[in-house]
PDB file of C-alpha atoms in Angstrom:
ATOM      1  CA  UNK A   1     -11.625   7.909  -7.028  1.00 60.00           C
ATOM      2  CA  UNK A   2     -13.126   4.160  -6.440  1.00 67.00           C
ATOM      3  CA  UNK A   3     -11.628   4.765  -2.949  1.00 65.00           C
ATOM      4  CA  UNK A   4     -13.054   7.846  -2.105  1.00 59.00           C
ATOM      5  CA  UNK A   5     -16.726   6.768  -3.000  1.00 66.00           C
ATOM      6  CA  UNK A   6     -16.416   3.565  -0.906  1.00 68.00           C
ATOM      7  CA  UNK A   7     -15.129   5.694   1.944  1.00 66.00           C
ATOM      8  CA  UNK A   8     -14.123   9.342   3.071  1.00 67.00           C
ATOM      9  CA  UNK A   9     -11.578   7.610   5.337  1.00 72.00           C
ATOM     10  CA  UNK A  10      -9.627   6.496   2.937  1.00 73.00           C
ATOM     11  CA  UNK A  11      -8.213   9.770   2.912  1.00 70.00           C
ATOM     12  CA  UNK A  12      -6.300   8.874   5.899  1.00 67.00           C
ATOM     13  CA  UNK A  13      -3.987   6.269   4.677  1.00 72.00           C
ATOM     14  CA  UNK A  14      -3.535   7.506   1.111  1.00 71.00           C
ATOM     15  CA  UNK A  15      -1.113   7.808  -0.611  1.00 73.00           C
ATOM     16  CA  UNK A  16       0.391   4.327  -0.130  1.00 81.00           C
ATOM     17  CA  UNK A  17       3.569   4.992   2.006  1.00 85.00           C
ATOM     18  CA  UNK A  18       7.331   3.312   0.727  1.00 90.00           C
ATOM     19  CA  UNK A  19       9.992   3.199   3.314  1.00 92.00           C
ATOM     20  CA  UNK A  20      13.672   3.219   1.660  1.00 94.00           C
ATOM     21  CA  UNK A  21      16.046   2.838   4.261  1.00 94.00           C
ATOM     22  CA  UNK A  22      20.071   1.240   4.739  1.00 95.00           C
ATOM     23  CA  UNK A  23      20.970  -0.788   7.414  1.00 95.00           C
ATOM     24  CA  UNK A  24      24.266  -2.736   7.703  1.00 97.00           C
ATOM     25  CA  UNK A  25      25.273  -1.601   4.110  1.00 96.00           C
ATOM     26  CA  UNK A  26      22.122  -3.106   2.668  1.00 94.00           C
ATOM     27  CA  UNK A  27      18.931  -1.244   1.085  1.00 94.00           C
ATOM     28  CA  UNK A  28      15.767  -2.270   2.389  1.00 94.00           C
ATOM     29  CA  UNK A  29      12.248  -1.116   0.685  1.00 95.00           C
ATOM     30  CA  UNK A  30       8.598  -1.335   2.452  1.00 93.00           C
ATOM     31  CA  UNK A  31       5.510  -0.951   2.652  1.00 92.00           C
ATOM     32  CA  UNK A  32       2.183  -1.405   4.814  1.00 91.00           C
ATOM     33  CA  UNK A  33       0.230  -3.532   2.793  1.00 94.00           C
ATOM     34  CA  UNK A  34      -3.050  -1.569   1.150  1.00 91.00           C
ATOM     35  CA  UNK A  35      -5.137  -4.959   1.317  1.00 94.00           C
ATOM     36  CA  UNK A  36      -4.238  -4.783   5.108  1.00 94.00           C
ATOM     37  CA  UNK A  37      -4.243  -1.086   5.921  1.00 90.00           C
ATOM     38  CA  UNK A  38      -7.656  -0.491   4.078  1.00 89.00           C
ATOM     39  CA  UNK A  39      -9.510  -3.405   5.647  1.00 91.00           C
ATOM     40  CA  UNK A  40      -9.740  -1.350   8.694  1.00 89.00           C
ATOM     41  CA  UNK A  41     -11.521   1.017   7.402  1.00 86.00           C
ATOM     42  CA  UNK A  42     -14.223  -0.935   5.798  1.00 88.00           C
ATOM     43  CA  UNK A  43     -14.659  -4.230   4.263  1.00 91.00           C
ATOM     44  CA  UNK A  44     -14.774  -3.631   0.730  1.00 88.00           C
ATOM     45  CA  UNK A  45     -11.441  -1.726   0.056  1.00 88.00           C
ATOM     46  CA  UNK A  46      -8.997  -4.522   0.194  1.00 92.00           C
ATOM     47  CA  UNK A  47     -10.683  -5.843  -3.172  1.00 92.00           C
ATOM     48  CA  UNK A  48     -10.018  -2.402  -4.622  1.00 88.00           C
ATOM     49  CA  UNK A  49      -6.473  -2.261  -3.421  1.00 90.00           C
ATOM     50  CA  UNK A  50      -5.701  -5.695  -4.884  1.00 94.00           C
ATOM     51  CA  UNK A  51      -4.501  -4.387  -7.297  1.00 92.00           C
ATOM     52  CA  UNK A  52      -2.454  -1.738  -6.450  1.00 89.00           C
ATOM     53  CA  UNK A  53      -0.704  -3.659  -3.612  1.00 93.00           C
ATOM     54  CA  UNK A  54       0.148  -6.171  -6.473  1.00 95.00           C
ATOM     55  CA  UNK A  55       1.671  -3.097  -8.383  1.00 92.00           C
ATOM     56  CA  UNK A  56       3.584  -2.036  -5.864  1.00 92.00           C
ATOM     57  CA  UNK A  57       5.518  -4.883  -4.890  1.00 95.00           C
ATOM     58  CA  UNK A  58       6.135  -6.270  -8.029  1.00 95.00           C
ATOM     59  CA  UNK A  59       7.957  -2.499  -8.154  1.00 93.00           C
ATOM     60  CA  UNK A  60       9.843  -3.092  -4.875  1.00 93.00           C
ATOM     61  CA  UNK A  61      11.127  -6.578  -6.528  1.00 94.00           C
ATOM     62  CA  UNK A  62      12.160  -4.959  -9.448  1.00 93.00           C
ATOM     63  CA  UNK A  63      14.220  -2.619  -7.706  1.00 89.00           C
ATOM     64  CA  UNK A  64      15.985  -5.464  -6.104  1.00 79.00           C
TER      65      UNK A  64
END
């Protein structure tokens, strides 16, 4: 919701995207960072997607 009432654009690049793919017999996971992604829509996002970028890959190196 924080998103949303920083910025309607938001919409556009949420949810956060995770790419799962093989390639020569290994699994690879990942993702455009939020912090990176948001900042072009306005400056104030990446602080709100800190923490949700942090989230995320602590995930992805869990999976490893």
């Amino acid at each position: 919701k924080e998103f949303f009432t920083s910025d309607l654009m938001v919409g556009y690049f949420l949810p956060c995207r995770v790419v799962v793919y093989e390639k020569d017999g290994r699994t690879h996971i990942g993702i455009v960072k939020p912090t990176a992604i948001l900042g072009l829509v306005n400056d104030e996002l990446p602080k709100l997607a800190q923490p949700v970028e942090e989230k995320l890959i602590l995930a992805i190196q869990e999976a490893k």
